Amino acid sequence: MQVYFFTAGIESSELNELEARIRSRLPNLRKFARLDEGSGGLGQSGAANHEQSYIIIPVLAAESLDRIVNLAEQEHPGVFSIFISREISASDYKRLVRTGRADWVSMQGAPQEILDIISRTSPTVIGPGRDQQVRPAIVAFVPSGGGVGNATLAIETVMQITLDKKARGRRICLLDLDLQCSHVCDYLDIEPRLQMQEIIENPDRLDAQLFDLFVSRHATSGVDVLATPRNRGTAVELNMAALDAVFRMISVRYDLVLVDLPPMWFDWTDQIISVCDLAVVTGFNHVPGLRRIAETIQELKKAERSPPQIVVALNRCESRLGGGIARRQHVKTALGNQTVVYIRDDPAAVNHSLNTGVPISLTSRSNKVAKDVRALASVVSGLTPAATSNRMSAH
C-alpha cells in the first residue's frame, strides 16, 4: 500500500505545512503533481498488486472542489481518494462517499482523520495508529433543570480544549441527545445532520459511510458534532439498540466524547451515565438551584454505575464588589465537599456569541466566562482513553 500527496505543482506555505503534518504520521508519503498520474499509473499499479493506493488531495480553492469531486466519481481501480479542504457542502460530501472510493477530512482533522479513513478501508496497518483495545473518554453534561446553560457550557468547554496546545490532535465529538429541542448547532452556526429516527428504525444499517453523513463538522475548531434537526412536533423514542449503534461508531473514531443530556431523564439515561468517566452537573447558584443540583447528584450516584468523577458547574454566577463569587457559603452548605467550578455571568458576551454563532472562547480568551470555563476544561481534558470493556456498550 502506498499513500500519495497531490500538489498540482503548487508551492505554498499552507500546502507545505499540511504535507509536513501528514508526513509526521505517514513518513513514506510520496508527492506527485498531476492527477492523471494518480488516476492512471497509480491505479494500475495498485490493481496489479491487489493493493489499494491512497491519494491525498488538498483543495485550497473552493471553486476547485466540484471538478475534483467529478474526478472521484470516475472509475479508478485500486485508488481511494482523500480530499482535504476547510469545509465541504452536504451535497458534495454525499457525492464523495457514495462513490465508495473517496472521503473528506477537514484541514484541522489532518493527519489523524486520514489515518482513521485508511485504517477502516485497508487491512494494512500503517505505523503508529489507534490501539483498537482503547475506547474514548466520555463526559456527560447533566443539567439540573431546564435553561441552566448546559449546552453552552459543553460547547465552551470543548472549544477551550481545542485551544490547548497539549490537546492538539485529539479527536473530539460533541453528542447532543436532546432529540426534540436540540440547539447545539444553532449556537455553532452549523447544520444538524444526525437522523436518529433512521438509526432507531434500523440500527444495523448504521455503517461508517452513513455515520459520516450524520456528522456536522465545526470548521474553526475541528470538532465533530452529532445533533438532530429540531422538531418539537415529532416524538423520537430513542432505544438502546440505536444508542449502541451510535456508540460503536463513536468508539473507533474519537478520543474524547462530550454528551449533552436533556433535562428530562429517560429509560436510557442511566445507561449513558454508566459509561461515563465524568459527569458535569450544571445549574445555578441560588437556593432552589442548589437543591436541584444536590438531587441530581444523588440520582447519578444511584445509577447502575456511578461516574468515577462528578463536578458541579455553577453557571451565571454573581460577583461581589471585591471580585469574588457571591454566596459561596450557600454552596458549601448545600453541596458539602463536592468539587465546584464557578462560571461568572456576562450577558453581553453570551448574547454576542449566540447572535454570531461563535463561542466566547474563540472570540476572547480573556473574557471572564472563557477564563472560568478553562478550569472546567482542564478537568475534562485530563481524562484519557481507557481500555475497552463491556462498559462501552450502552447496555
Short mmCIF file of C-alpha atoms in Angstrom, two decimals:
data_model
loop_
_atom_site.label_atom_id
_atom_site.label_comp_id
_atom_site.label_asym_id
_atom_site.label_seq_id
_atom_site.Cartn_x
_atom_site.Cartn_y
_atom_site.Cartn_z
CA MET A 1 0.00 0.00 0.00
CA GLN A 2 1.23 3.46 -0.92
CA VAL A 3 -0.03 6.89 0.08
CA TYR A 4 0.45 9.84 -2.28
CA PHE A 5 0.15 13.60 -1.74
CA PHE A 6 -1.10 15.64 -4.71
CA THR A 7 0.47 19.10 -5.07
CA ALA A 8 -0.77 20.18 -8.55
CA GLY A 9 2.69 21.69 -8.94
CA ILE A 10 1.81 24.41 -6.42
CA GLU A 11 4.29 25.68 -3.85
CA SER A 12 2.74 27.42 -0.85
CA SER A 13 3.44 27.66 2.86
CA GLU A 14 -0.02 26.30 3.68
CA LEU A 15 0.49 23.28 1.44
CA ASN A 16 3.99 22.66 2.84
CA GLU A 17 2.72 22.87 6.44
CA LEU A 18 -0.10 20.42 5.66
CA GLU A 19 2.30 18.00 3.97
CA ALA A 20 4.66 18.15 6.97
CA ARG A 21 1.83 17.34 9.40
CA ILE A 22 0.75 14.36 7.33
CA ARG A 23 4.30 13.14 6.79
CA SER A 24 4.86 13.17 10.57
CA ARG A 25 2.40 10.26 10.77
CA LEU A 26 2.96 8.82 7.28
CA PRO A 27 6.75 9.02 6.74
CA ASN A 28 6.59 7.11 3.42
CA LEU A 29 4.28 9.69 1.86
CA ARG A 30 5.10 10.34 -1.81
CA LYS A 31 4.33 13.54 -3.72
CA PHE A 32 3.08 13.88 -7.28
CA ALA A 33 1.94 16.86 -9.33
CA ARG A 34 -0.51 15.52 -11.95
CA LEU A 35 -3.87 13.91 -11.28
CA ASP A 36 -3.68 11.82 -14.44
CA GLU A 37 -0.58 10.22 -12.92
CA GLY A 38 -2.65 9.34 -9.85
CA SER A 39 -5.71 8.16 -11.74
CA GLY A 40 -3.70 6.19 -14.27
CA GLY A 41 -0.35 4.85 -13.19
CA LEU A 42 -1.13 4.68 -9.51
CA GLY A 43 -4.42 2.91 -10.01
CA GLN A 44 -2.93 0.36 -12.42
CA SER A 45 -0.08 -0.31 -10.01
CA GLY A 46 -2.47 -0.89 -7.12
CA ALA A 47 -4.75 -3.13 -9.16
CA ALA A 48 -1.82 -5.18 -10.44
CA ASN A 49 -0.59 -5.80 -6.90
CA HIS A 50 -4.11 -6.29 -5.49
CA GLU A 51 -3.38 -3.41 -3.14
CA GLN A 52 -5.13 -0.11 -2.61
CA SER A 53 -3.35 3.18 -3.15
CA TYR A 54 -4.43 6.35 -1.36
CA ILE A 55 -4.26 9.80 -2.94
CA ILE A 56 -4.47 12.77 -0.57
CA ILE A 57 -5.78 15.78 -2.48
CA PRO A 58 -5.74 19.22 -0.81
CA VAL A 59 -8.39 21.58 -2.20
CA LEU A 60 -7.32 25.10 -1.23
CA ALA A 61 -9.76 26.92 -3.55
CA ALA A 62 -13.49 26.30 -3.03
CA GLU A 63 -14.25 26.60 -6.75
CA SER A 64 -11.96 23.63 -7.47
CA LEU A 65 -13.93 21.19 -5.31
CA ASP A 66 -16.68 20.39 -7.82
CA ARG A 67 -14.13 19.50 -10.52
CA ILE A 68 -12.27 17.26 -8.07
CA VAL A 69 -15.46 15.51 -6.98
CA ASN A 70 -16.23 14.79 -10.63
CA LEU A 71 -12.85 13.06 -10.89
CA ALA A 72 -13.59 10.93 -7.81
CA GLU A 73 -16.83 9.73 -9.39
CA GLN A 74 -14.89 8.17 -12.26
CA GLU A 75 -13.68 4.58 -12.05
CA HIS A 76 -10.08 4.25 -10.83
CA PRO A 77 -9.34 0.64 -9.80
CA GLY A 78 -7.18 0.33 -6.71
CA VAL A 79 -7.31 4.06 -5.86
CA PHE A 80 -9.01 5.68 -2.85
CA SER A 81 -9.06 9.48 -2.78
CA ILE A 82 -8.98 11.54 0.42
CA PHE A 83 -9.86 15.20 -0.08
CA ILE A 84 -8.80 17.93 2.35
CA SER A 85 -10.45 21.34 2.48
CA ARG A 86 -11.62 23.89 5.01
CA GLU A 87 -15.25 22.87 4.51
CA ILE A 88 -17.50 20.93 2.17
CA SER A 89 -21.18 21.15 1.34
CA ALA A 90 -23.51 18.32 2.32
CA SER A 91 -24.28 17.58 -1.34
CA ASP A 92 -20.60 17.33 -2.35
CA TYR A 93 -19.85 15.15 0.67
CA LYS A 94 -22.68 12.77 -0.22
CA ARG A 95 -21.39 12.53 -3.78
CA LEU A 96 -17.96 11.60 -2.48
CA VAL A 97 -18.94 8.87 -0.05
CA ARG A 98 -21.45 7.35 -2.45
CA THR A 99 -18.61 6.51 -4.82
CA GLY A 100 -17.22 4.12 -2.20
CA ARG A 101 -13.75 5.24 -3.34
CA ALA A 102 -13.38 8.66 -1.73
CA ASP A 103 -13.79 10.54 1.55
CA TRP A 104 -13.16 14.01 3.00
CA VAL A 105 -11.35 15.42 6.02
CA SER A 106 -11.04 18.96 7.32
CA MET A 107 -7.77 20.89 7.37
CA GLN A 108 -7.85 20.72 11.17
CA GLY A 109 -8.56 16.98 11.13
CA ALA A 110 -5.39 16.00 9.26
CA PRO A 111 -3.48 13.81 9.79
CA GLN A 112 -5.49 11.83 12.36
CA GLU A 113 -8.70 11.65 10.30
CA ILE A 114 -6.64 10.44 7.32
CA LEU A 115 -5.27 7.59 9.43
CA ASP A 116 -8.81 6.76 10.54
CA ILE A 117 -10.01 6.52 6.94
CA ILE A 118 -7.08 4.35 5.89
CA SER A 119 -7.48 2.07 8.92
CA ARG A 120 -11.13 1.38 8.16
CA THR A 121 -10.71 0.96 4.38
CA SER A 122 -7.46 -1.03 4.30
CA PRO A 123 -6.45 -4.26 6.08
CA THR A 124 -2.87 -2.98 6.17
CA VAL A 125 -1.61 -1.39 9.37
CA ILE A 126 0.35 1.83 8.74
CA GLY A 127 2.61 2.97 11.53
CA PRO A 128 1.55 4.07 14.99
CA GLY A 129 -2.23 4.17 14.94
CA ARG A 130 -5.03 3.88 17.42
CA ASP A 131 -4.99 0.89 19.74
CA GLN A 132 -8.21 -0.92 18.94
CA GLN A 133 -8.46 -2.02 22.58
CA VAL A 134 -8.89 1.60 23.67
CA ARG A 135 -12.18 3.48 23.98
CA PRO A 136 -12.66 7.25 24.23
CA ALA A 137 -13.05 9.15 27.47
CA ILE A 138 -16.73 10.08 27.88
CA VAL A 139 -18.12 13.10 29.71
CA ALA A 140 -21.82 13.75 30.35
CA PHE A 141 -23.07 17.29 30.86
CA VAL A 142 -26.11 16.77 33.08
CA PRO A 143 -28.50 19.72 33.56
CA SER A 144 -30.15 20.02 36.96
CA GLY A 145 -33.07 21.74 35.23
CA GLY A 146 -34.10 23.42 32.01
CA GLY A 147 -32.39 26.61 30.86
CA VAL A 148 -29.27 26.31 33.01
CA GLY A 149 -26.92 26.72 30.03
CA ASN A 150 -25.94 23.06 29.77
CA ALA A 151 -25.31 23.17 26.00
CA THR A 152 -23.42 26.46 26.26
CA LEU A 153 -21.07 25.10 28.91
CA ALA A 154 -20.47 21.90 26.90
CA ILE A 155 -19.64 23.97 23.81
CA GLU A 156 -17.36 26.40 25.63
CA THR A 157 -15.58 23.50 27.34
CA VAL A 158 -14.87 21.70 24.10
CA MET A 159 -13.64 24.94 22.50
CA GLN A 160 -11.24 25.56 25.38
CA ILE A 161 -9.84 22.05 24.93
CA THR A 162 -9.20 22.62 21.23
CA LEU A 163 -7.29 25.81 22.08
CA ASP A 164 -4.96 23.95 24.44
CA LYS A 165 -1.70 23.08 22.68
CA LYS A 166 -1.36 19.97 24.83
CA ALA A 167 -4.65 18.65 23.45
CA ARG A 168 -3.81 19.35 19.82
CA GLY A 169 -4.55 16.37 17.62
CA ARG A 170 -7.24 14.92 19.90
CA ARG A 171 -10.33 13.71 18.08
CA ILE A 172 -13.32 15.21 19.86
CA CYS A 173 -17.04 14.62 19.40
CA LEU A 174 -19.92 16.60 20.90
CA LEU A 175 -23.07 14.45 21.04
CA ASP A 176 -26.39 16.23 21.64
CA LEU A 177 -29.05 13.80 22.89
CA ASP A 178 -31.83 16.36 23.22
CA LEU A 179 -33.71 14.93 20.25
CA GLN A 180 -36.66 17.33 20.28
CA CYS A 181 -35.13 20.66 21.28
CA SER A 182 -31.52 20.34 20.12
CA HIS A 183 -29.81 23.71 19.75
CA VAL A 184 -26.08 22.96 19.86
CA CYS A 185 -25.79 23.50 16.09
CA ASP A 186 -27.67 26.81 16.38
CA TYR A 187 -25.02 28.03 18.81
CA LEU A 188 -22.25 26.97 16.43
CA ASP A 189 -23.98 28.15 13.24
CA ILE A 190 -23.72 24.75 11.55
CA GLU A 191 -26.30 22.39 10.08
CA PRO A 192 -27.54 19.50 12.27
CA ARG A 193 -27.29 16.25 10.27
CA LEU A 194 -27.97 13.38 12.65
CA GLN A 195 -31.09 11.48 11.54
CA MET A 196 -31.66 9.47 14.70
CA GLN A 197 -35.02 8.14 13.50
CA GLU A 198 -33.25 6.29 10.68
CA ILE A 199 -30.96 4.61 13.20
CA ILE A 200 -33.84 3.76 15.53
CA GLU A 201 -35.76 2.10 12.70
CA ASN A 202 -32.77 0.04 11.55
CA PRO A 203 -29.69 0.14 13.84
CA ASP A 204 -27.82 -2.44 11.73
CA ARG A 205 -27.90 -0.03 8.79
CA LEU A 206 -25.53 2.40 10.53
CA ASP A 207 -22.15 1.87 8.89
CA ALA A 208 -19.12 4.14 8.52
CA GLN A 209 -20.39 5.90 5.41
CA LEU A 210 -23.83 6.64 6.84
CA PHE A 211 -22.32 7.77 10.12
CA ASP A 212 -20.09 10.24 8.30
CA LEU A 213 -23.16 11.71 6.60
CA PHE A 214 -24.66 12.34 10.04
CA VAL A 215 -21.65 14.27 11.37
CA SER A 216 -21.64 18.09 11.41
CA ARG A 217 -18.11 19.47 11.39
CA HIS A 218 -17.27 22.76 13.07
CA ALA A 219 -14.66 24.13 10.70
CA THR A 220 -12.98 26.58 13.08
CA SER A 221 -12.31 24.13 15.91
CA GLY A 222 -12.28 20.82 14.02
CA VAL A 223 -14.83 19.36 16.48
CA ASP A 224 -17.37 16.86 15.16
CA VAL A 225 -20.96 17.42 16.29
CA LEU A 226 -23.76 14.85 16.32
CA ALA A 227 -27.08 16.64 16.68
CA THR A 228 -30.57 16.19 15.26
CA PRO A 229 -32.62 18.86 13.49
CA ARG A 230 -35.04 20.38 15.98
CA ASN A 231 -38.59 19.03 15.72
CA ARG A 232 -40.91 19.54 18.67
CA GLY A 233 -43.86 18.01 16.85
CA THR A 234 -42.33 14.56 16.45
CA ALA A 235 -41.64 12.36 19.46
CA VAL A 236 -38.48 10.32 18.89
CA GLU A 237 -38.38 7.22 21.08
CA LEU A 238 -34.69 6.54 21.48
CA ASN A 239 -33.86 2.90 22.25
CA MET A 240 -30.80 1.04 23.41
CA ALA A 241 -30.18 -0.65 20.07
CA ALA A 242 -29.86 2.75 18.38
CA LEU A 243 -27.60 4.09 21.15
CA ASP A 244 -25.37 1.03 20.91
CA ALA A 245 -25.05 1.53 17.15
CA VAL A 246 -24.07 5.18 17.60
CA PHE A 247 -21.56 4.44 20.37
CA ARG A 248 -19.95 1.66 18.30
CA MET A 249 -19.22 4.20 15.55
CA ILE A 250 -18.06 6.81 18.06
CA SER A 251 -15.72 4.43 19.90
CA VAL A 252 -13.41 3.87 16.92
CA ARG A 253 -13.22 7.50 15.81
CA TYR A 254 -12.73 9.70 18.85
CA ASP A 255 -10.50 10.11 21.89
CA LEU A 256 -12.93 12.31 23.81
CA VAL A 257 -16.74 12.45 23.70
CA LEU A 258 -18.86 15.12 25.40
CA VAL A 259 -22.54 14.22 25.76
CA ASP A 260 -25.12 16.99 26.17
CA LEU A 261 -28.03 15.35 28.01
CA PRO A 262 -31.58 16.78 28.06
CA PRO A 263 -33.15 17.96 31.35
CA MET A 264 -35.68 15.11 31.34
CA TRP A 265 -34.41 11.66 32.29
CA PHE A 266 -35.40 8.70 30.11
CA ASP A 267 -35.09 4.92 30.32
CA TRP A 268 -31.71 5.18 28.61
CA THR A 269 -30.24 7.99 30.73
CA ASP A 270 -28.84 5.63 33.38
CA GLN A 271 -27.13 3.59 30.67
CA ILE A 272 -25.43 6.69 29.27
CA ILE A 273 -24.33 7.73 32.76
CA SER A 274 -22.92 4.26 33.43
CA VAL A 275 -20.38 4.52 30.57
CA CYS A 276 -19.13 7.99 31.55
CA ASP A 277 -15.81 8.78 33.16
CA LEU A 278 -17.03 12.17 34.37
CA ALA A 279 -20.40 13.81 34.95
CA VAL A 280 -20.64 17.61 34.94
CA VAL A 281 -23.81 18.71 36.72
CA THR A 282 -24.87 22.19 35.61
CA GLY A 283 -27.10 24.63 37.45
CA PHE A 284 -27.47 27.97 39.22
CA ASN A 285 -26.12 29.35 42.47
CA HIS A 286 -29.37 30.08 44.31
CA VAL A 287 -31.23 28.03 46.91
CA PRO A 288 -33.69 26.23 44.57
CA GLY A 289 -30.91 25.67 42.03
CA LEU A 290 -28.55 24.19 44.61
CA ARG A 291 -31.29 21.86 45.83
CA ARG A 292 -31.87 20.59 42.31
CA ILE A 293 -28.14 20.08 41.84
CA ALA A 294 -27.93 18.07 45.08
CA GLU A 295 -30.88 15.92 43.95
CA THR A 296 -29.27 15.36 40.54
CA ILE A 297 -26.02 14.23 42.16
CA GLN A 298 -27.97 11.72 44.27
CA GLU A 299 -29.62 10.37 41.10
CA LEU A 300 -26.21 9.99 39.48
CA LYS A 301 -24.92 8.07 42.46
CA LYS A 302 -27.91 5.71 42.26
CA ALA A 303 -27.16 4.78 38.65
CA GLU A 304 -26.13 1.21 37.82
CA ARG A 305 -22.57 2.50 37.63
CA SER A 306 -21.94 5.97 39.00
CA PRO A 307 -19.29 8.03 37.16
CA PRO A 308 -15.91 7.95 38.93
CA GLN A 309 -15.88 11.76 38.95
CA ILE A 310 -18.69 14.26 39.46
CA VAL A 311 -18.10 18.00 39.10
CA VAL A 312 -20.62 20.81 39.55
CA ALA A 313 -20.55 23.76 37.14
CA LEU A 314 -22.47 26.73 38.53
CA ASN A 315 -23.42 28.97 35.64
CA ARG A 316 -24.08 32.74 35.52
CA CYS A 317 -22.69 33.36 39.00
CA GLU A 318 -22.93 36.81 40.53
CA SER A 319 -19.73 38.56 41.57
CA ARG A 320 -19.20 40.52 44.77
CA LEU A 321 -17.86 44.07 44.65
CA GLY A 322 -14.40 42.77 45.53
CA GLY A 323 -14.48 40.39 42.56
CA GLY A 324 -15.19 37.13 44.37
CA ILE A 325 -18.18 34.83 43.82
CA ALA A 326 -21.32 35.69 45.81
CA ARG A 327 -22.96 33.11 48.13
CA ARG A 328 -20.09 30.63 48.23
CA GLN A 329 -21.13 29.65 51.74
CA HIS A 330 -24.58 28.62 50.47
CA VAL A 331 -22.84 26.30 48.01
CA LYS A 332 -20.73 24.78 50.77
CA THR A 333 -23.83 24.19 52.92
CA ALA A 334 -25.84 22.61 50.11
CA LEU A 335 -23.13 20.57 48.36
CA GLY A 336 -20.57 19.89 51.08
CA ASN A 337 -17.15 18.92 49.72
CA GLN A 338 -18.38 18.48 46.16
CA THR A 339 -15.96 19.84 43.53
CA VAL A 340 -17.45 23.06 42.12
CA VAL A 341 -16.44 25.28 39.19
CA TYR A 342 -17.92 28.80 39.21
CA ILE A 343 -18.74 30.42 35.85
CA ARG A 344 -19.31 34.16 36.18
CA ASP A 345 -22.15 35.94 34.40
CA ASP A 346 -21.53 38.06 31.30
CA PRO A 347 -24.86 38.58 29.45
CA ALA A 348 -23.36 40.82 26.76
CA ALA A 349 -20.70 38.28 25.78
CA VAL A 350 -23.21 35.41 25.85
CA ASN A 351 -25.72 37.28 23.65
CA HIS A 352 -22.99 38.23 21.18
CA SER A 353 -21.90 34.59 20.99
CA LEU A 354 -25.46 33.40 20.39
CA ASN A 355 -26.13 36.02 17.71
CA THR A 356 -22.90 35.39 15.81
CA GLY A 357 -22.67 31.61 16.24
CA VAL A 358 -19.10 31.95 17.56
CA PRO A 359 -18.30 30.63 21.08
CA ILE A 360 -16.94 33.11 23.60
CA SER A 361 -13.76 31.04 23.96
CA LEU A 362 -12.95 31.64 20.29
CA THR A 363 -13.60 35.40 20.30
CA SER A 364 -11.99 36.45 23.59
CA ARG A 365 -9.80 34.15 25.65
CA SER A 366 -9.50 36.92 28.24
CA ASN A 367 -13.25 37.10 28.80
CA LYS A 368 -14.25 36.12 32.35
CA VAL A 369 -16.56 33.36 31.11
CA ALA A 370 -13.75 31.89 28.98
CA LYS A 371 -11.33 32.09 31.92
CA ASP A 372 -13.77 30.33 34.25
CA VAL A 373 -14.62 27.60 31.74
CA ARG A 374 -10.90 26.95 31.33
CA ALA A 375 -10.87 25.42 34.82
CA LEU A 376 -13.63 23.02 33.80
CA ALA A 377 -11.90 22.23 30.52
CA SER A 378 -8.71 21.29 32.35
CA VAL A 379 -10.62 18.63 34.30
CA VAL A 380 -12.23 17.26 31.14
CA SER A 381 -9.06 17.30 29.02
CA GLY A 382 -7.21 15.44 31.77
CA LEU A 383 -9.27 12.35 31.00
CA THR A 384 -7.58 9.82 28.76
CA PRO A 385 -8.89 6.93 26.65
CA ALA A 386 -9.31 3.75 28.66
CA ALA A 387 -9.07 0.03 27.99
CA THR A 388 -12.18 -1.30 26.31
CA SER A 389 -14.61 -3.29 28.41
CA ASN A 390 -18.31 -4.05 28.23
CA ARG A 391 -18.82 -0.51 29.53
CA MET A 392 -18.51 0.88 26.02
CA SER A 393 -21.83 -0.62 25.10
CA ALA A 394 -24.80 1.42 26.25
CA HIS A 395 -26.43 -1.75 27.56
#
